PDB file of C-alpha atoms in Angstrom:
ATOM      1  CA  MET P   1     -66.345 145.067  35.504  1.00  0.00           C
ATOM      2  CA  ARG P   2     -67.296 147.164  38.779  1.00  0.00           C
ATOM      3  CA  HIS P   3     -69.421 149.412  37.437  1.00  0.00           C
ATOM      4  CA  VAL P   4     -70.880 146.669  35.813  1.00  0.00           C
ATOM      5  CA  TYR P   5     -72.183 144.212  39.205  1.00  0.00           C
ATOM      6  CA  GLN P   6     -73.364 148.274  40.787  1.00  0.00           C
ATOM      7  CA  ARG P   7     -75.958 148.289  38.192  1.00  0.00           C
ATOM      8  CA  LYS P   8     -76.696 144.821  38.060  1.00  0.00           C
ATOM      9  CA  TYR P   9     -77.304 143.835  41.881  1.00  0.00           C
ATOM     10  CA  PRO P  10     -77.305 147.857  43.880  1.00  0.00           C
ATOM     11  CA  GLU P  11     -79.273 146.294  46.552  1.00  0.00           C
ATOM     12  CA  TYR P  12     -76.022 144.103  47.002  1.00  0.00           C
ATOM     13  CA  TYR P  13     -73.138 146.579  45.937  1.00  0.00           C
ATOM     14  CA  ASN P  14     -72.555 147.447  49.730  1.00  0.00           C
ATOM     15  CA  LYS P  15     -71.769 143.707  50.242  1.00  0.00           C
ATOM     16  CA  ILE P  16     -69.306 143.428  47.571  1.00  0.00           C
ATOM     17  CA  LYS P  17     -65.654 143.806  47.492  1.00  0.00           C
ATOM     18  CA  PHE P  18     -63.363 144.123  44.384  1.00  0.00           C
ATOM     19  CA  TYR P  19     -60.320 143.102  43.588  1.00  0.00           C
ATOM     20  CA  ILE P  20     -57.989 143.444  40.834  1.00  0.00           C
ATOM     21  CA  GLY P  21     -55.267 140.599  40.308  1.00  0.00           C
ATOM     22  CA  ASP P  22     -54.351 137.401  38.493  1.00  0.00           C
ATOM     23  CA  VAL P  23     -54.568 134.142  39.633  1.00  0.00           C
ATOM     24  CA  ARG P  24     -51.091 133.574  37.951  1.00  0.00           C
ATOM     25  CA  ASP P  25     -49.328 135.933  40.038  1.00  0.00           C
ATOM     26  CA  TYR P  26     -49.848 134.814  43.780  1.00  0.00           C
ATOM     27  CA  GLU P  27     -49.203 138.264  45.274  1.00  0.00           C
ATOM     28  CA  SER P  28     -51.729 140.196  42.925  1.00  0.00           C
ATOM     29  CA  ILE P  29     -54.108 137.822  44.810  1.00  0.00           C
ATOM     30  CA  ALA P  30     -53.533 137.198  48.256  1.00  0.00           C
ATOM     31  CA  ALA P  31     -55.188 139.771  50.082  1.00  0.00           C
ATOM     32  CA  SER P  32     -58.250 139.400  48.596  1.00  0.00           C
ATOM     33  CA  PHE P  33     -58.073 135.751  50.323  1.00  0.00           C
ATOM     34  CA  ARG P  34     -57.866 137.872  53.953  1.00  0.00           C
ATOM     35  CA  GLY P  35     -61.286 137.383  56.272  1.00  0.00           C
ATOM     36  CA  VAL P  36     -62.512 134.862  53.752  1.00  0.00           C
ATOM     37  CA  ASP P  37     -64.537 131.396  54.898  1.00  0.00           C
ATOM     38  CA  TYR P  38     -65.113 129.935  51.507  1.00  0.00           C
ATOM     39  CA  VAL P  39     -63.690 130.422  48.226  1.00  0.00           C
ATOM     40  CA  PHE P  40     -65.443 128.971  44.739  1.00  0.00           C
ATOM     41  CA  HIS P  41     -62.453 128.624  41.915  1.00  0.00           C
ATOM     42  CA  ALA P  42     -64.061 129.022  38.300  1.00  0.00           C
ATOM     43  CA  ALA P  43     -60.799 131.508  36.797  1.00  0.00           C
ATOM     44  CA  ALA P  44     -59.536 128.973  33.898  1.00  0.00           C
ATOM     45  CA  LEU P  45     -58.648 129.472  29.986  1.00  0.00           C
ATOM     46  CA  LYS P  46     -61.129 126.757  28.766  1.00  0.00           C
ATOM     47  CA  GLN P  47     -61.552 127.891  25.083  1.00  0.00           C
ATOM     48  CA  VAL P  48     -60.259 124.883  23.533  1.00  0.00           C
ATOM     49  CA  PRO P  49     -58.424 126.406  19.925  1.00  0.00           C
ATOM     50  CA  SER P  50     -57.133 129.300  22.399  1.00  0.00           C
ATOM     51  CA  CYS P  51     -55.302 126.952  24.586  1.00  0.00           C
ATOM     52  CA  GLU P  52     -54.293 124.572  21.727  1.00  0.00           C
ATOM     53  CA  PHE P  53     -52.298 127.394  20.411  1.00  0.00           C
ATOM     54  CA  TYR P  54     -51.090 128.418  23.488  1.00  0.00           C
ATOM     55  CA  PRO P  55     -50.669 125.369  25.983  1.00  0.00           C
ATOM     56  CA  MET P  56     -48.439 126.969  28.301  1.00  0.00           C
ATOM     57  CA  GLU P  57     -50.740 130.163  28.682  1.00  0.00           C
ATOM     58  CA  ALA P  58     -53.613 127.221  29.389  1.00  0.00           C
ATOM     59  CA  VAL P  59     -50.779 125.744  31.573  1.00  0.00           C
ATOM     60  CA  LYS P  60     -50.149 129.120  33.425  1.00  0.00           C
ATOM     61  CA  THR P  61     -53.707 130.103  33.809  1.00  0.00           C
ATOM     62  CA  ASN P  62     -55.241 126.316  34.551  1.00  0.00           C
ATOM     63  CA  VAL P  63     -52.810 124.650  36.269  1.00  0.00           C
ATOM     64  CA  ILE P  64     -50.360 127.250  37.957  1.00  0.00           C
ATOM     65  CA  GLY P  65     -53.458 129.987  38.475  1.00  0.00           C
ATOM     66  CA  SER P  66     -55.604 127.123  40.937  1.00  0.00           C
ATOM     67  CA  ASN P  67     -51.767 125.968  42.600  1.00  0.00           C
ATOM     68  CA  ASN P  68     -51.831 129.508  44.014  1.00  0.00           C
ATOM     69  CA  VAL P  69     -55.520 130.116  44.633  1.00  0.00           C
ATOM     70  CA  ILE P  70     -54.566 126.879  47.527  1.00  0.00           C
ATOM     71  CA  ASN P  71     -51.297 128.671  48.244  1.00  0.00           C
ATOM     72  CA  ALA P  72     -53.827 131.531  49.411  1.00  0.00           C
ATOM     73  CA  CYS P  73     -56.215 129.296  50.578  1.00  0.00           C
ATOM     74  CA  VAL P  74     -54.065 127.662  53.115  1.00  0.00           C
ATOM     75  CA  ALA P  75     -52.084 130.392  54.259  1.00  0.00           C
ATOM     76  CA  ASN P  76     -55.590 133.022  54.863  1.00  0.00           C
ATOM     77  CA  HIS P  77     -57.161 129.775  57.174  1.00  0.00           C
ATOM     78  CA  VAL P  78     -59.224 129.335  54.159  1.00  0.00           C
ATOM     79  CA  LYS P  79     -62.618 126.600  55.610  1.00  0.00           C
ATOM     80  CA  LYS P  80     -63.707 125.309  52.421  1.00  0.00           C
ATOM     81  CA  ALA P  81     -62.339 125.775  48.612  1.00  0.00           C
ATOM     82  CA  ILE P  82     -64.550 124.193  45.595  1.00  0.00           C
ATOM     83  CA  PHE P  83     -62.498 123.473  42.482  1.00  0.00           C
ATOM     84  CA  LEU P  84     -64.867 124.102  39.322  1.00  0.00           C
ATOM     85  CA  SER P  85     -63.623 121.357  36.314  1.00  0.00           C
ATOM     86  CA  THR P  86     -65.010 120.142  33.051  1.00  0.00           C
ATOM     87  CA  ASP P  87     -65.656 117.008  31.091  1.00  0.00           C
ATOM     88  CA  LYS P  88     -63.075 117.473  28.935  1.00  0.00           C
ATOM     89  CA  ALA P  89     -60.571 116.458  31.826  1.00  0.00           C
ATOM     90  CA  ALA P  90     -61.932 112.910  31.665  1.00  0.00           C
ATOM     91  CA  TYR P  91     -59.732 110.719  29.002  1.00  0.00           C
ATOM     92  CA  PRO P  92     -58.184 114.816  27.815  1.00  0.00           C
ATOM     93  CA  VAL P  93     -58.122 115.151  24.283  1.00  0.00           C
ATOM     94  CA  ASN P  94     -56.922 118.687  23.920  1.00  0.00           C
ATOM     95  CA  ALA P  95     -54.709 120.651  25.828  1.00  0.00           C
ATOM     96  CA  MET P  96     -57.507 122.902  27.475  1.00  0.00           C
ATOM     97  CA  GLY P  97     -58.898 118.941  29.119  1.00  0.00           C
ATOM     98  CA  MET P  98     -55.084 118.145  29.542  1.00  0.00           C
ATOM     99  CA  THR P  99     -54.504 121.215  31.689  1.00  0.00           C
ATOM    100  CA  LYS P 100     -57.632 120.902  33.842  1.00  0.00           C
ATOM    101  CA  ALA P 101     -57.532 117.230  34.215  1.00  0.00           C
ATOM    102  CA  LEU P 102     -53.650 118.339  35.856  1.00  0.00           C
ATOM    103  CA  MET P 103     -55.628 120.824  37.916  1.00  0.00           C
ATOM    104  CA  GLU P 104     -57.750 118.142  39.333  1.00  0.00           C
ATOM    105  CA  LYS P 105     -54.885 116.062  39.828  1.00  0.00           C
ATOM    106  CA  ASN P 106     -52.644 118.606  41.978  1.00  0.00           C
ATOM    107  CA  VAL P 107     -56.085 119.588  43.415  1.00  0.00           C
ATOM    108  CA  ILE P 108     -56.558 116.308  45.351  1.00  0.00           C
ATOM    109  CA  ALA P 109     -52.499 115.500  45.701  1.00  0.00           C
ATOM    110  CA  ARG P 110     -52.507 119.030  47.740  1.00  0.00           C
ATOM    111  CA  SER P 111     -55.664 117.614  49.516  1.00  0.00           C
ATOM    112  CA  ARG P 112     -53.904 114.280  50.816  1.00  0.00           C
ATOM    113  CA  GLN P 113     -51.183 116.761  52.175  1.00  0.00           C
ATOM    114  CA  MET P 114     -53.592 119.267  54.142  1.00  0.00           C
ATOM    115  CA  LEU P 115     -53.569 118.975  58.117  1.00  0.00           C
ATOM    116  CA  GLU P 116     -56.609 119.358  60.515  1.00  0.00           C
ATOM    117  CA  ASN P 117     -57.043 122.533  60.175  1.00  0.00           C
ATOM    118  CA  ASP P 118     -56.347 123.707  56.917  1.00  0.00           C
ATOM    119  CA  PRO P 119     -58.805 124.113  54.124  1.00  0.00           C
ATOM    120  CA  ILE P 120     -60.851 121.436  52.761  1.00  0.00           C
ATOM    121  CA  LEU P 121     -60.376 120.834  48.903  1.00  0.00           C
ATOM    122  CA  CYS P 122     -62.837 119.605  46.537  1.00  0.00           C
ATOM    123  CA  LEU P 123     -63.657 119.705  43.228  1.00  0.00           C
ATOM    124  CA  THR P 124     -66.653 119.489  40.368  1.00  0.00           C
ATOM    125  CA  ARG P 125     -67.168 118.219  37.062  1.00  0.00           C
ATOM    126  CA  TYR P 126     -69.682 119.129  34.580  1.00  0.00           C
ATOM    127  CA  GLY P 127     -70.304 119.645  30.691  1.00  0.00           C
ATOM    128  CA  ASN P 128     -71.362 122.705  28.973  1.00  0.00           C
ATOM    129  CA  VAL P 129     -73.997 124.553  30.533  1.00  0.00           C
ATOM    130  CA  MET P 130     -77.107 124.985  28.083  1.00  0.00           C
ATOM    131  CA  ALA P 131     -77.152 128.571  26.330  1.00  0.00           C
ATOM    132  CA  SER P 132     -73.686 129.192  27.927  1.00  0.00           C
ATOM    133  CA  ARG P 133     -71.488 131.701  25.645  1.00  0.00           C
ATOM    134  CA  GLY P 134     -69.762 130.095  23.081  1.00  0.00           C
ATOM    135  CA  SER P 135     -72.165 126.897  23.251  1.00  0.00           C
ATOM    136  CA  VAL P 136     -74.426 125.364  20.534  1.00  0.00           C
ATOM    137  CA  ILE P 137     -77.873 126.889  21.589  1.00  0.00           C
ATOM    138  CA  PRO P 138     -77.133 130.135  21.057  1.00  0.00           C
ATOM    139  CA  LEU P 139     -75.411 129.386  17.773  1.00  0.00           C
ATOM    140  CA  PHE P 140     -78.575 127.733  16.382  1.00  0.00           C
ATOM    141  CA  LEU P 141     -80.418 130.310  17.684  1.00  0.00           C
ATOM    142  CA  SER P 142     -78.721 132.952  16.105  1.00  0.00           C
ATOM    143  CA  GLN P 143     -78.638 130.977  12.868  1.00  0.00           C
ATOM    144  CA  ILE P 144     -82.395 130.883  12.897  1.00  0.00           C
ATOM    145  CA  ASN P 145     -83.013 134.498  12.898  1.00  0.00           C
ATOM    146  CA  GLU P 146     -80.240 134.801  10.188  1.00  0.00           C
ATOM    147  CA  GLY P 147     -82.186 132.182   8.494  1.00  0.00           C
ATOM    148  CA  LYS P 148     -79.549 130.051   7.700  1.00  0.00           C
ATOM    149  CA  PRO P 149     -80.131 126.120   8.440  1.00  0.00           C
ATOM    150  CA  LEU P 150     -78.917 124.826  11.650  1.00  0.00           C
ATOM    151  CA  THR P 151     -75.562 123.296  11.399  1.00  0.00           C
ATOM    152  CA  ILE P 152     -74.449 120.015  12.790  1.00  0.00           C
ATOM    153  CA  THR P 153     -71.387 118.459  13.160  1.00  0.00           C
ATOM    154  CA  ASN P 154     -72.804 114.760  13.563  1.00  0.00           C
ATOM    155  CA  PRO P 155     -76.235 113.994  14.476  1.00  0.00           C
ATOM    156  CA  LYS P 156     -75.714 111.022  16.563  1.00  0.00           C
ATOM    157  CA  MET P 157     -73.127 113.049  18.943  1.00  0.00           C
ATOM    158  CA  THR P 158     -74.706 113.356  22.129  1.00  0.00           C
ATOM    159  CA  ARG P 159     -74.093 116.062  25.121  1.00  0.00           C
ATOM    160  CA  PHE P 160     -75.045 116.113  29.024  1.00  0.00           C
ATOM    161  CA  MET P 161     -77.936 119.002  28.953  1.00  0.00           C
ATOM    162  CA  MET P 162     -77.788 121.233  32.059  1.00  0.00           C
ATOM    163  CA  ASN P 163     -78.745 124.408  32.564  1.00  0.00           C
ATOM    164  CA  LEU P 164     -77.502 127.326  34.866  1.00  0.00           C
ATOM    165  CA  ASP P 165     -79.648 126.465  37.957  1.00  0.00           C
ATOM    166  CA  GLU P 166     -78.715 122.470  37.759  1.00  0.00           C
ATOM    167  CA  ALA P 167     -74.653 123.663  37.889  1.00  0.00           C
ATOM    168  CA  VAL P 168     -74.864 125.966  40.675  1.00  0.00           C
ATOM    169  CA  GLU P 169     -77.046 123.284  42.401  1.00  0.00           C
ATOM    170  CA  LEU P 170     -73.891 121.158  41.874  1.00  0.00           C
ATOM    171  CA  VAL P 171     -71.210 123.560  43.104  1.00  0.00           C
ATOM    172  CA  LEU P 172     -73.414 124.381  46.367  1.00  0.00           C
ATOM    173  CA  TYR P 173     -73.959 120.138  46.897  1.00  0.00           C
ATOM    174  CA  ALA P 174     -69.962 119.965  46.909  1.00  0.00           C
ATOM    175  CA  PHE P 175     -69.517 123.093  49.222  1.00  0.00           C
ATOM    176  CA  GLU P 176     -72.060 121.445  51.708  1.00  0.00           C
ATOM    177  CA  HIS P 177     -71.307 117.910  51.378  1.00  0.00           C
ATOM    178  CA  GLY P 178     -67.385 118.117  50.251  1.00  0.00           C
ATOM    179  CA  LYS P 179     -64.766 116.228  52.534  1.00  0.00           C
ATOM    180  CA  GLN P 180     -61.030 116.541  51.418  1.00  0.00           C
ATOM    181  CA  GLY P 181     -60.392 115.303  48.113  1.00  0.00           C
ATOM    182  CA  ASP P 182     -63.897 114.931  47.066  1.00  0.00           C
ATOM    183  CA  LEU P 183     -64.833 115.074  43.314  1.00  0.00           C
ATOM    184  CA  PHE P 184     -68.777 115.803  42.758  1.00  0.00           C
ATOM    185  CA  VAL P 185     -70.328 114.668  39.374  1.00  0.00           C
ATOM    186  CA  LYS P 186     -74.488 115.912  38.957  1.00  0.00           C
ATOM    187  CA  LYS P 187     -76.152 112.851  37.431  1.00  0.00           C
ATOM    188  CA  SER P 188     -77.666 114.605  34.104  1.00  0.00           C
ATOM    189  CA  PRO P 189     -79.710 113.080  31.138  1.00  0.00           C
ATOM    190  CA  ALA P 190     -78.286 114.130  27.786  1.00  0.00           C
ATOM    191  CA  ALA P 191     -79.774 114.223  23.935  1.00  0.00           C
ATOM    192  CA  THR P 192     -78.204 114.029  20.958  1.00  0.00           C
ATOM    193  CA  ILE P 193     -77.354 117.064  18.731  1.00  0.00           C
ATOM    194  CA  ASP P 194     -80.078 116.042  15.715  1.00  0.00           C
ATOM    195  CA  THR P 195     -82.914 116.146  18.588  1.00  0.00           C
ATOM    196  CA  LEU P 196     -81.326 119.463  20.226  1.00  0.00           C
ATOM    197  CA  ALA P 197     -81.755 120.731  16.719  1.00  0.00           C
ATOM    198  CA  ASP P 198     -85.491 119.503  15.834  1.00  0.00           C
ATOM    199  CA  ALA P 199     -86.335 120.684  19.491  1.00  0.00           C
ATOM    200  CA  ILE P 200     -85.661 124.382  18.908  1.00  0.00           C
ATOM    201  CA  LEU P 201     -86.358 124.417  15.620  1.00  0.00           C
ATOM    202  CA  ASP P 202     -90.143 123.096  16.600  1.00  0.00           C
ATOM    203  CA  LEU P 203     -89.922 125.793  19.502  1.00  0.00           C
ATOM    204  CA  LYS P 204     -88.999 128.670  17.132  1.00  0.00           C
ATOM    205  CA  ASN P 205     -91.606 127.643  14.862  1.00  0.00           C
ATOM    206  CA  SER P 206     -88.667 127.555  12.060  1.00  0.00           C
ATOM    207  CA  SER P 207     -88.356 125.781   8.592  1.00  0.00           C
ATOM    208  CA  VAL P 208     -84.971 126.360   8.099  1.00  0.00           C
ATOM    209  CA  GLY P 209     -83.583 122.885   8.270  1.00  0.00           C
ATOM    210  CA  LYS P 210     -80.416 121.404   8.894  1.00  0.00           C
ATOM    211  CA  THR P 211     -77.259 121.067   7.078  1.00  0.00           C
ATOM    212  CA  ILE P 212     -74.895 118.396   8.365  1.00  0.00           C
ATOM    213  CA  ILE P 213     -70.830 119.818   8.350  1.00  0.00           C
ATOM    214  CA  GLY P 214     -68.915 117.325   9.631  1.00  0.00           C
ATOM    215  CA  THR P 215     -66.977 116.230  13.377  1.00  0.00           C
ATOM    216  CA  ARG P 216     -64.603 118.857  14.000  1.00  0.00           C
ATOM    217  CA  HIS P 217     -60.837 118.766  14.886  1.00  0.00           C
ATOM    218  CA  GLY P 218     -60.787 117.681  18.614  1.00  0.00           C
ATOM    219  CA  GLU P 219     -64.343 117.112  19.210  1.00  0.00           C
ATOM    220  CA  LYS P 220     -65.705 114.000  20.979  1.00  0.00           C
ATOM    221  CA  GLN P 221     -68.577 112.101  19.701  1.00  0.00           C
ATOM    222  CA  TYR P 222     -70.050 112.015  23.761  1.00  0.00           C
ATOM    223  CA  GLU P 223     -68.648 113.375  26.667  1.00  0.00           C
ATOM    224  CA  VAL P 224     -67.596 111.921  29.531  1.00  0.00           C
ATOM    225  CA  LEU P 225     -68.287 112.600  33.142  1.00  0.00           C
ATOM    226  CA  ILE P 226     -66.509 109.553  35.239  1.00  0.00           C
ATOM    227  CA  THR P 227     -64.094 107.545  33.357  1.00  0.00           C
ATOM    228  CA  SER P 228     -64.397 103.584  33.773  1.00  0.00           C
ATOM    229  CA  GLU P 229     -61.564 104.029  36.190  1.00  0.00           C
ATOM    230  CA  GLU P 230     -63.140 106.664  38.357  1.00  0.00           C
ATOM    231  CA  MET P 231     -66.050 104.745  38.572  1.00  0.00           C
ATOM    232  CA  ALA P 232     -64.105 102.135  40.399  1.00  0.00           C
ATOM    233  CA  HIS P 233     -64.204 104.522  43.783  1.00  0.00           C
ATOM    234  CA  ALA P 234     -67.434 106.371  42.741  1.00  0.00           C
ATOM    235  CA  GLU P 235     -70.151 106.410  45.238  1.00  0.00           C
ATOM    236  CA  SER P 236     -73.790 106.875  43.708  1.00  0.00           C
ATOM    237  CA  LEU P 237     -75.810 109.915  45.835  1.00  0.00           C
ATOM    238  CA  ASP P 238     -79.322 111.198  45.182  1.00  0.00           C
ATOM    239  CA  GLY P 239     -79.141 112.531  42.324  1.00  0.00           C
ATOM    240  CA  PHE P 240     -74.990 112.941  42.160  1.00  0.00           C
ATOM    241  CA  TYR P 241     -71.991 111.000  41.964  1.00  0.00           C
ATOM    242  CA  CYS P 242     -68.919 111.489  44.682  1.00  0.00           C
ATOM    243  CA  ILE P 243     -65.696 110.057  43.304  1.00  0.00           C
ATOM    244  CA  HIS P 244     -63.262 110.131  47.081  1.00  0.00           C
ATOM    245  CA  ALA P 245     -59.754 110.417  46.771  1.00  0.00           C
ATOM    246  CA  ASP P 246     -57.733 107.685  47.578  1.00  0.00           C
ATOM    247  CA  ASN P 247     -54.889 106.790  49.929  1.00  0.00           C
ATOM    248  CA  ARG P 248     -52.265 106.227  47.343  1.00  0.00           C
ATOM    249  CA  ASN P 249     -48.916 106.983  48.128  1.00  0.00           C
ATOM    250  CA  LEU P 250     -45.557 106.721  47.049  1.00  0.00           C
ATOM    251  CA  ASN P 251     -45.038 103.270  47.822  1.00  0.00           C
ATOM    252  CA  TYR P 252     -45.846 101.204  44.936  1.00  0.00           C
ATOM    253  CA  ASP P 253     -45.386  97.949  45.934  1.00  0.00           C
ATOM    254  CA  ASN P 254     -49.174  97.532  46.980  1.00  0.00           C
ATOM    255  CA  TYR P 255     -50.047  98.197  43.516  1.00  0.00           C
ATOM    256  CA  PHE P 256     -47.752  96.001  42.025  1.00  0.00           C
ATOM    257  CA  SER P 257     -48.646  93.110  43.776  1.00  0.00           C
ATOM    258  CA  LYS P 258     -52.460  92.615  43.648  1.00  0.00           C
ATOM    259  CA  GLY P 259     -55.032  93.921  41.636  1.00  0.00           C
ATOM    260  CA  ASN P 260     -58.949  94.181  41.256  1.00  0.00           C
ATOM    261  CA  LYS P 261     -60.300  92.344  38.228  1.00  0.00           C
ATOM    262  CA  GLU P 262     -63.650  93.757  38.982  1.00  0.00           C
ATOM    263  CA  LEU P 263     -62.001  97.266  37.298  1.00  0.00           C
ATOM    264  CA  ASP P 264     -62.325  95.798  33.811  1.00  0.00           C
ATOM    265  CA  MET P 265     -66.048  95.556  33.866  1.00  0.00           C
ATOM    266  CA  ILE P 266     -66.929  99.082  35.196  1.00  0.00           C
ATOM    267  CA  PRO P 267     -67.912 101.274  32.168  1.00  0.00           C
ATOM    268  CA  SER P 268     -67.624 105.115  32.289  1.00  0.00           C
ATOM    269  CA  TYR P 269     -70.571 107.470  33.053  1.00  0.00           C
ATOM    270  CA  THR P 270     -70.616 109.294  29.709  1.00  0.00           C
ATOM    271  CA  SER P 271     -73.555 111.085  27.838  1.00  0.00           C
ATOM    272  CA  SER P 272     -74.213 107.932  25.409  1.00  0.00           C
ATOM    273  CA  ASN P 273     -75.223 105.721  28.082  1.00  0.00           C
ATOM    274  CA  THR P 274     -77.192 108.353  30.876  1.00  0.00           C
ATOM    275  CA  THR P 275     -80.524 109.309  30.129  1.00  0.00           C
ATOM    276  CA  ILE P 276     -81.167 110.359  26.861  1.00  0.00           C
ATOM    277  CA  LEU P 277     -83.886 112.647  26.163  1.00  0.00           C
ATOM    278  CA  ASN P 278     -86.535 112.897  23.163  1.00  0.00           C
ATOM    279  CA  LYS P 279     -87.447 115.718  21.622  1.00  0.00           C
ATOM    280  CA  GLU P 280     -90.907 116.360  23.548  1.00  0.00           C
ATOM    281  CA  GLU P 281     -88.444 115.976  26.919  1.00  0.00           C
ATOM    282  CA  LEU P 282     -86.007 118.778  25.769  1.00  0.00           C
ATOM    283  CA  LYS P 283     -88.429 120.793  24.510  1.00  0.00           C
ATOM    284  CA  THR P 284     -89.564 120.968  28.244  1.00  0.00           C
ATOM    285  CA  LEU P 285     -86.237 121.486  29.604  1.00  0.00           C
ATOM    286  CA  LEU P 286     -85.410 124.325  27.040  1.00  0.00           C
ATOM    287  CA  LYS P 287     -88.121 126.047  28.120  1.00  0.00           C
ATOM    288  CA  THR P 288     -86.729 126.571  31.225  1.00  0.00           C
ATOM    289  CA  LEU P 289     -84.163 128.925  30.148  1.00  0.00           C
ATOM    290  CA  ASP P 290     -84.176 132.110  29.814  1.00  0.00           C
ATOM    291  CA  LEU P 291     -83.403 132.299  25.771  1.00  0.00           C
ATOM    292  CA  PHE P 292     -86.658 130.682  25.198  1.00  0.00           C
ATOM    293  CA  LYS P 293     -88.958 132.008  28.480  1.00  0.00           C
ATOM    294  CA  LYS P 294     -88.426 135.692  27.059  1.00  0.00           C
ATOM    295  CA  GLU P 295     -90.655 134.431  23.836  1.00  0.00           C
ATOM    296  CA  ASP P 296     -93.347 133.279  26.224  1.00  0.00           C
TER     297      ASP P 296
END
């Protein structure tokens, strides 16, 4: 890996230090935090089938590993740490989402324990990044190149559409604005899988067509980025939502004696109730991806 980055970023190589470690092993990562001001934690076991078959391995990486990162940040007086999460943590239905949800809960719980000079712990949450490894866009392009029809699980299924630059923008926004326990979500448009397939077929000038194979096990009809319960204390910002950590403690008497009827009226923020792109709008967005730029 070191040599890969050396070739890819030769102008920065002398400014980069490389460490071998495992977030599951606190001792192996602790030294790499010395002298560090800011941490961006993206290490995760996030392949859904792998987590389904080996859920305890997901716990070790996604939950215990992220807690090791927090401990290393505290021990080395890091100023701020941003933890990257996923839409699958909202109303989780699989082991990967459940462990990422527990990661979020632990980051927020630990943020309540931080003292004045301790690190600021905050989070970002987003769906699949367009054209990222393992996502549907590279699959569709591969099927076109092989002359095969595009396989669609459910044509009405919706997904948020965010490119890599927008994902980085979200992380940087959290870096600049995050307070203790904040969780940030970027407001993003969405599209149906059917529209996405049609847009790609148009851009590739392909006639391979589409075939519907049915929804796969554990797959959601739409992505949820903010639950209804979280929307109750989410702040709407310019292009983002911020879910502020509440001030709960172990004195639960306050929550038995009174409630909030308004909570029943707040919908979740999902890929089905955000702005839905049509085919032409989606084609314009797809053209911003390197996979399509290379063909211009």
